[in-house]
């Protein structure tokens, strides 16, 4: 293995690229089909089964990220599976109950990254040093040791989410407009990080206007990355962003934190929109933006007055105004900030 390939920059770049791609693979099926299936699956066993499948795929996000990370380092098939299993065990998605083992949620992405780092580092250190015992020791050591460390660190890592939740909850005591702006900006800035926004919203039971502002903050993040990406990435990447899966851009954002400027500005616009239109939601809808129409549907169900007018307002609130303002903000930032340009949005697809 060359010096370049074991450098810290190369190591962490591979991990982050795996996270970006893994999030898309795991979450996209439910993002595309989830709300549609909920509407039509009653009394349709086949659609119910498909719905369960997309939920299960989502729950295997940690395993997918682990396998992709191992693939980035060109581990063999057995090594990739070991890292994937370790990530799954330490993610928090696997719950141990009195009735057996259950899958719950997608796990904590920060903890998944930590476990994948440990598992990959262990495998790279031990590979080729155990001789004929390698296929006996590594399948036991890598998943068990890495997974155990993950389970031990999980409660501490989750305090980060809880702390952010308390901060967001403190905003709800402010003036409604200020609250909407602060929550929207916060969720916009956190959307493309390993922080789970659904976990934050559910931890503090974020409802009503606060949930709507959080939802619009995610819209702000999505449109920011759409206009940054559209000139430098492939159609496939741009379509995924258009659908709302902006978390795939975690490696891009962490490498170029200047993107926080348009995220903040678009978050302010979206916060004002949430307040002006009266967009409301639930703790679960807070973390989805317009993906799968979760946000708009929940907002529509909570809006009084004429249904047609409400639909028009939501179209302007979720689509027209955020997209127009994001385009303008993106162009202004390119002119005023020397280090800000389309190239920083380039998404590196993991090589086959």
Short mmCIF file of C-alpha atoms in Angstrom, two decimals:
data_model
loop_
_atom_site.label_atom_id
_atom_site.label_comp_id
_atom_site.label_asym_id
_atom_site.label_seq_id
_atom_site.Cartn_x
_atom_site.Cartn_y
_atom_site.Cartn_z
CA UNK A 1 0.00 0.00 0.00
CA UNK A 2 1.51 3.33 -1.03
CA UNK A 3 2.22 6.24 1.27
CA UNK A 4 -0.60 8.25 -0.26
CA UNK A 5 -3.13 5.55 0.42
CA UNK A 6 -2.38 5.39 4.14
CA UNK A 7 -2.35 9.15 4.67
CA UNK A 8 -4.96 10.52 7.08
CA UNK A 9 -6.43 12.70 4.35
CA UNK A 10 -6.93 9.71 2.06
CA UNK A 11 -8.27 7.58 4.91
CA UNK A 12 -10.92 10.02 6.11
CA UNK A 13 -11.81 11.07 2.56
CA UNK A 14 -12.67 7.45 1.76
CA UNK A 15 -14.78 7.14 4.90
CA UNK A 16 -16.73 10.33 4.16
CA UNK A 17 -17.28 9.38 0.52
CA UNK A 18 -18.67 6.02 1.69
CA UNK A 19 -21.01 7.82 4.09
CA UNK A 20 -22.31 10.10 1.34
CA UNK A 21 -22.99 7.23 -1.07
CA UNK A 22 -24.30 4.90 1.65
CA UNK A 23 -26.86 7.41 2.89
CA UNK A 24 -28.28 7.70 -0.63
CA UNK A 25 -28.46 3.94 -1.23
CA UNK A 26 -30.15 3.34 2.12
CA UNK A 27 -32.57 6.25 2.29
CA UNK A 28 -33.56 6.79 -1.34
CA UNK A 29 -36.03 3.86 -1.68
CA UNK A 30 -38.12 5.08 1.24
CA UNK A 31 -37.74 8.72 0.18
CA UNK A 32 -39.13 7.90 -3.27
CA UNK A 33 -41.79 5.35 -2.36
CA UNK A 34 -42.60 5.78 1.34
CA UNK A 35 -45.36 8.39 1.26
CA UNK A 36 -46.85 6.99 -1.97
CA UNK A 37 -47.07 3.52 -0.41
CA UNK A 38 -48.67 4.89 2.77
CA UNK A 39 -51.47 6.39 0.68
CA UNK A 40 -52.33 3.22 -1.25
CA UNK A 41 -51.17 0.22 0.78
CA UNK A 42 -54.33 -0.25 2.87
CA UNK A 43 -55.94 -3.58 1.89
CA UNK A 44 -53.08 -4.19 -0.57
CA UNK A 45 -50.75 -6.82 0.95
CA UNK A 46 -48.18 -6.50 -1.86
CA UNK A 47 -47.81 -2.74 -1.36
CA UNK A 48 -47.57 -3.28 2.39
CA UNK A 49 -44.76 -5.75 1.81
CA UNK A 50 -42.93 -3.29 -0.44
CA UNK A 51 -43.30 -0.61 2.25
CA UNK A 52 -41.78 -2.93 4.85
CA UNK A 53 -38.90 -3.67 2.47
CA UNK A 54 -37.97 -0.01 1.94
CA UNK A 55 -38.05 0.53 5.71
CA UNK A 56 -35.73 -2.46 6.21
CA UNK A 57 -33.34 -1.18 3.52
CA UNK A 58 -33.20 2.10 5.42
CA UNK A 59 -32.34 0.29 8.64
CA UNK A 60 -29.35 -1.36 6.96
CA UNK A 61 -27.69 2.01 6.28
CA UNK A 62 -24.81 1.28 8.68
CA UNK A 63 -24.01 -2.03 6.96
CA UNK A 64 -24.08 -0.36 3.53
CA UNK A 65 -21.75 2.44 4.68
CA UNK A 66 -19.35 -0.10 6.18
CA UNK A 67 -19.21 -2.19 3.01
CA UNK A 68 -18.70 0.89 0.83
CA UNK A 69 -15.90 2.16 3.07
CA UNK A 70 -14.15 -1.22 2.90
CA UNK A 71 -14.63 -1.22 -0.87
CA UNK A 72 -12.97 2.21 -1.04
CA UNK A 73 -9.91 0.67 0.61
CA UNK A 74 -10.09 -2.30 -1.76
CA UNK A 75 -10.65 -4.85 1.01
CA UNK A 76 -11.65 -8.30 -0.20
CA UNK A 77 -15.22 -9.56 0.08
CA UNK A 78 -14.72 -11.09 3.51
CA UNK A 79 -13.12 -7.91 4.86
CA UNK A 80 -15.93 -5.76 3.47
CA UNK A 81 -18.52 -7.93 5.20
CA UNK A 82 -16.65 -7.73 8.50
CA UNK A 83 -16.60 -3.93 8.40
CA UNK A 84 -20.28 -3.84 7.37
CA UNK A 85 -21.32 -6.11 10.24
CA UNK A 86 -19.23 -4.11 12.73
CA UNK A 87 -20.92 -0.87 11.60
CA UNK A 88 -24.34 -2.47 11.90
CA UNK A 89 -23.68 -3.77 15.42
CA UNK A 90 -22.37 -0.46 16.69
CA UNK A 91 -24.83 1.82 14.92
CA UNK A 92 -27.66 1.68 17.43
CA UNK A 93 -30.08 0.43 14.77
CA UNK A 94 -29.92 -3.09 16.23
CA UNK A 95 -31.99 -3.24 19.40
CA UNK A 96 -31.71 -6.08 21.91
CA UNK A 97 -35.08 -6.81 23.52
CA UNK A 98 -36.57 -9.53 25.73
CA UNK A 99 -38.25 -10.95 22.61
CA UNK A 100 -35.06 -11.04 20.56
CA UNK A 101 -33.31 -8.68 18.17
CA UNK A 102 -35.14 -5.85 16.38
CA UNK A 103 -34.21 -3.14 13.90
CA UNK A 104 -35.12 0.41 14.90
CA UNK A 105 -34.37 3.47 12.82
CA UNK A 106 -31.12 4.01 10.93
CA UNK A 107 -28.76 4.36 13.88
CA UNK A 108 -26.52 7.27 14.82
CA UNK A 109 -24.46 8.34 11.80
CA UNK A 110 -21.69 9.83 13.95
CA UNK A 111 -21.29 6.54 15.78
CA UNK A 112 -21.43 4.62 12.50
CA UNK A 113 -18.51 6.71 11.20
CA UNK A 114 -16.57 6.05 14.42
CA UNK A 115 -17.12 2.27 14.21
CA UNK A 116 -16.23 2.16 10.51
CA UNK A 117 -12.99 4.06 11.21
CA UNK A 118 -12.06 1.58 13.95
CA UNK A 119 -13.01 -1.50 11.90
CA UNK A 120 -11.14 -0.34 8.78
CA UNK A 121 -8.06 0.65 10.79
CA UNK A 122 -8.03 -2.72 12.57
CA UNK A 123 -8.38 -4.63 9.34
CA UNK A 124 -5.64 -2.64 7.61
CA UNK A 125 -3.32 -3.14 10.60
CA UNK A 126 -3.89 -6.89 10.95
CA UNK A 127 -4.30 -7.92 7.32
CA UNK A 128 -1.46 -10.19 6.24
CA UNK A 129 0.04 -10.47 9.74
CA UNK A 130 -1.81 -13.53 11.04
CA UNK A 131 -0.92 -16.06 8.38
CA UNK A 132 -3.24 -19.06 8.17
CA UNK A 133 -5.12 -17.86 11.26
CA UNK A 134 -6.36 -14.71 9.51
CA UNK A 135 -9.70 -16.20 8.39
CA UNK A 136 -10.28 -17.48 11.92
CA UNK A 137 -9.30 -14.47 13.99
CA UNK A 138 -10.41 -11.51 11.85
CA UNK A 139 -14.11 -12.52 11.42
CA UNK A 140 -14.31 -12.68 15.21
CA UNK A 141 -12.12 -9.74 16.18
CA UNK A 142 -13.21 -7.08 13.66
CA UNK A 143 -17.02 -7.23 14.08
CA UNK A 144 -17.03 -8.04 17.81
CA UNK A 145 -14.35 -5.59 18.95
CA UNK A 146 -15.47 -2.71 16.70
CA UNK A 147 -19.17 -3.34 17.34
CA UNK A 148 -18.61 -3.52 21.11
CA UNK A 149 -16.68 -0.25 21.11
CA UNK A 150 -19.53 1.28 19.12
CA UNK A 151 -22.13 0.17 21.65
CA UNK A 152 -20.02 1.58 24.48
CA UNK A 153 -19.56 4.96 22.78
CA UNK A 154 -23.16 5.20 21.52
CA UNK A 155 -24.69 6.75 24.68
CA UNK A 156 -21.97 9.40 24.77
CA UNK A 157 -22.22 10.20 21.06
CA UNK A 158 -25.99 10.52 21.37
CA UNK A 159 -25.51 13.31 23.92
CA UNK A 160 -24.42 15.49 20.99
CA UNK A 161 -27.86 15.02 19.42
CA UNK A 162 -29.55 15.62 22.77
CA UNK A 163 -27.54 18.78 23.36
CA UNK A 164 -28.50 20.17 19.96
CA UNK A 165 -32.09 19.22 20.71
CA UNK A 166 -32.04 21.26 23.91
CA UNK A 167 -30.62 24.23 21.96
CA UNK A 168 -33.37 23.98 19.33
CA UNK A 169 -35.97 23.59 22.07
CA UNK A 170 -34.79 26.84 23.65
CA UNK A 171 -35.67 28.65 20.41
CA UNK A 172 -39.35 27.74 20.83
CA UNK A 173 -39.62 30.18 23.76
CA UNK A 174 -38.77 33.13 21.50
CA UNK A 175 -40.90 35.34 19.25
CA UNK A 176 -42.48 33.08 16.56
CA UNK A 177 -40.66 34.79 13.65
CA UNK A 178 -37.27 34.71 15.41
CA UNK A 179 -37.93 31.10 16.41
CA UNK A 180 -38.73 30.12 12.82
CA UNK A 181 -35.58 31.75 11.46
CA UNK A 182 -33.27 30.25 14.11
CA UNK A 183 -34.70 26.73 13.77
CA UNK A 184 -34.64 26.91 9.98
CA UNK A 185 -31.02 28.09 9.90
CA UNK A 186 -29.98 25.44 12.44
CA UNK A 187 -31.56 22.61 10.47
CA UNK A 188 -30.16 23.98 7.22
CA UNK A 189 -26.63 23.98 8.66
CA UNK A 190 -27.02 20.52 10.22
CA UNK A 191 -28.78 18.81 7.32
CA UNK A 192 -25.55 17.90 5.51
CA UNK A 193 -23.74 16.61 8.60
CA UNK A 194 -23.76 13.23 10.35
CA UNK A 195 -26.29 14.63 12.85
CA UNK A 196 -29.74 13.00 12.64
CA UNK A 197 -32.31 15.78 12.37
CA UNK A 198 -35.19 13.36 12.86
CA UNK A 199 -33.57 12.30 16.14
CA UNK A 200 -33.31 15.93 17.26
CA UNK A 201 -36.93 16.69 16.36
CA UNK A 202 -38.32 13.56 18.01
CA UNK A 203 -36.15 13.96 21.12
CA UNK A 204 -37.76 17.33 21.89
CA UNK A 205 -41.17 16.54 20.33
CA UNK A 206 -40.85 19.45 17.89
CA UNK A 207 -44.34 20.20 16.57
CA UNK A 208 -46.36 23.02 15.03
CA UNK A 209 -44.54 26.02 13.59
CA UNK A 210 -41.22 24.83 15.02
CA UNK A 211 -41.53 21.58 13.06
CA UNK A 212 -42.51 23.50 9.92
CA UNK A 213 -39.49 25.81 10.27
CA UNK A 214 -37.20 22.79 10.70
CA UNK A 215 -38.74 21.24 7.62
CA UNK A 216 -38.14 24.40 5.62
CA UNK A 217 -34.54 24.51 6.87
CA UNK A 218 -33.99 21.16 5.19
CA UNK A 219 -35.52 22.57 2.00
CA UNK A 220 -33.01 25.43 2.26
CA UNK A 221 -30.14 22.95 2.45
CA UNK A 222 -31.43 20.97 -0.53
CA UNK A 223 -31.83 23.98 -2.83
CA UNK A 224 -28.42 25.32 -1.77
CA UNK A 225 -26.73 22.13 -2.92
CA UNK A 226 -28.86 21.79 -6.05
CA UNK A 227 -27.64 25.11 -7.49
CA UNK A 228 -24.08 24.48 -6.35
CA UNK A 229 -24.06 21.01 -7.89
CA UNK A 230 -25.95 21.53 -11.13
CA UNK A 231 -22.93 22.69 -13.19
CA UNK A 232 -20.28 20.32 -11.81
CA UNK A 233 -21.99 16.98 -11.12
CA UNK A 234 -23.68 14.34 -13.24
CA UNK A 235 -27.40 14.24 -13.88
CA UNK A 236 -27.76 11.31 -11.47
CA UNK A 237 -26.24 13.25 -8.57
CA UNK A 238 -28.39 16.29 -9.34
CA UNK A 239 -31.57 14.21 -9.53
CA UNK A 240 -30.80 12.68 -6.14
CA UNK A 241 -30.34 16.18 -4.72
CA UNK A 242 -33.55 17.33 -6.36
CA UNK A 243 -35.38 14.47 -4.67
CA UNK A 244 -34.07 15.83 -1.37
CA UNK A 245 -31.29 13.41 -0.36
CA UNK A 246 -28.79 16.17 0.39
CA UNK A 247 -27.08 14.14 3.13
CA UNK A 248 -25.07 12.49 0.37
CA UNK A 249 -23.09 15.75 0.27
CA UNK A 250 -21.63 15.31 3.77
CA UNK A 251 -18.07 14.89 2.42
CA UNK A 252 -18.46 17.96 0.20
CA UNK A 253 -19.73 20.14 3.03
CA UNK A 254 -17.11 19.04 5.57
CA UNK A 255 -14.33 19.73 3.05
CA UNK A 256 -15.70 23.18 2.14
CA UNK A 257 -17.32 24.80 5.17
CA UNK A 258 -17.70 28.08 3.26
CA UNK A 259 -20.94 26.50 2.02
CA UNK A 260 -22.33 27.43 5.45
CA UNK A 261 -22.76 31.00 4.16
CA UNK A 262 -25.44 30.25 1.52
CA UNK A 263 -26.93 27.61 3.85
CA UNK A 264 -27.44 30.31 6.49
CA UNK A 265 -28.88 32.84 4.04
CA UNK A 266 -31.26 30.31 2.49
CA UNK A 267 -32.18 29.17 6.00
CA UNK A 268 -33.22 32.72 6.87
CA UNK A 269 -35.42 32.95 3.77
CA UNK A 270 -37.01 29.59 4.53
CA UNK A 271 -37.61 30.53 8.17
CA UNK A 272 -39.47 33.68 7.11
CA UNK A 273 -41.49 31.61 4.62
CA UNK A 274 -42.44 29.08 7.30
CA UNK A 275 -43.69 31.89 9.53
CA UNK A 276 -45.46 33.81 6.76
CA UNK A 277 -47.29 30.80 5.31
CA UNK A 278 -47.87 29.11 8.66
CA UNK A 279 -46.17 25.82 7.83
CA UNK A 280 -46.60 23.29 10.63
CA UNK A 281 -45.76 19.65 11.13
CA UNK A 282 -44.91 16.79 13.48
CA UNK A 283 -41.63 15.63 15.06
CA UNK A 284 -41.25 13.03 12.29
CA UNK A 285 -42.06 15.36 9.40
CA UNK A 286 -39.58 17.96 10.72
CA UNK A 287 -36.61 16.02 9.43
CA UNK A 288 -37.72 15.36 5.84
CA UNK A 289 -38.09 18.64 3.92
CA UNK A 290 -40.02 18.06 0.71
CA UNK A 291 -38.62 14.52 0.30
CA UNK A 292 -41.48 12.15 -0.49
CA UNK A 293 -43.78 15.18 0.00
CA UNK A 294 -43.66 14.44 3.75
CA UNK A 295 -43.34 18.11 4.69
CA UNK A 296 -45.92 19.55 2.27
CA UNK A 297 -48.50 16.85 3.06
CA UNK A 298 -48.18 17.38 6.81
CA UNK A 299 -48.28 21.15 6.37
CA UNK A 300 -51.37 20.95 4.13
CA UNK A 301 -53.21 18.80 6.69
CA UNK A 302 -52.67 21.50 9.33
CA UNK A 303 -53.58 24.58 7.29
CA UNK A 304 -57.00 26.17 7.79
CA UNK A 305 -59.00 27.80 5.01
CA UNK A 306 -59.43 27.11 1.31
CA UNK A 307 -57.65 23.96 0.12
CA UNK A 308 -56.80 25.35 -3.33
CA UNK A 309 -55.24 28.49 -1.87
CA UNK A 310 -53.28 26.38 0.60
CA UNK A 311 -51.87 24.25 -2.22
CA UNK A 312 -50.81 27.40 -4.09
CA UNK A 313 -49.13 28.77 -0.96
CA UNK A 314 -47.27 25.50 -0.40
CA UNK A 315 -46.07 25.43 -4.02
CA UNK A 316 -44.65 28.93 -3.58
CA UNK A 317 -43.29 28.07 -0.13
CA UNK A 318 -41.62 24.77 -0.95
CA UNK A 319 -40.68 25.23 -4.61
CA UNK A 320 -40.84 28.60 -6.29
CA UNK A 321 -39.48 31.03 -3.67
CA UNK A 322 -36.76 28.73 -2.20
CA UNK A 323 -35.45 27.84 -5.68
CA UNK A 324 -35.42 31.44 -6.92
CA UNK A 325 -33.79 32.78 -3.75
CA UNK A 326 -31.23 29.93 -3.70
CA UNK A 327 -30.20 30.73 -7.27
CA UNK A 328 -29.80 34.43 -6.48
CA UNK A 329 -27.88 33.74 -3.25
CA UNK A 330 -25.59 31.27 -5.02
CA UNK A 331 -24.71 33.78 -7.73
CA UNK A 332 -24.13 36.61 -5.23
CA UNK A 333 -21.87 34.40 -3.08
CA UNK A 334 -19.79 33.49 -6.14
CA UNK A 335 -19.25 37.16 -6.87
CA UNK A 336 -18.49 38.29 -3.31
CA UNK A 337 -16.62 35.33 -1.76
CA UNK A 338 -13.32 34.45 -3.50
CA UNK A 339 -13.19 30.86 -2.17
CA UNK A 340 -16.78 30.14 -3.12
CA UNK A 341 -17.36 28.66 -6.58
CA UNK A 342 -19.19 25.81 -8.31
CA UNK A 343 -16.16 23.51 -8.09
CA UNK A 344 -16.43 23.10 -4.31
CA UNK A 345 -19.70 21.21 -4.84
CA UNK A 346 -18.06 18.44 -6.88
CA UNK A 347 -19.23 15.06 -5.55
CA UNK A 348 -16.74 12.22 -5.86
CA UNK A 349 -18.58 9.00 -6.62
CA UNK A 350 -16.80 5.98 -5.05
CA UNK A 351 -14.81 4.19 -7.75
CA UNK A 352 -15.72 0.67 -8.70
#
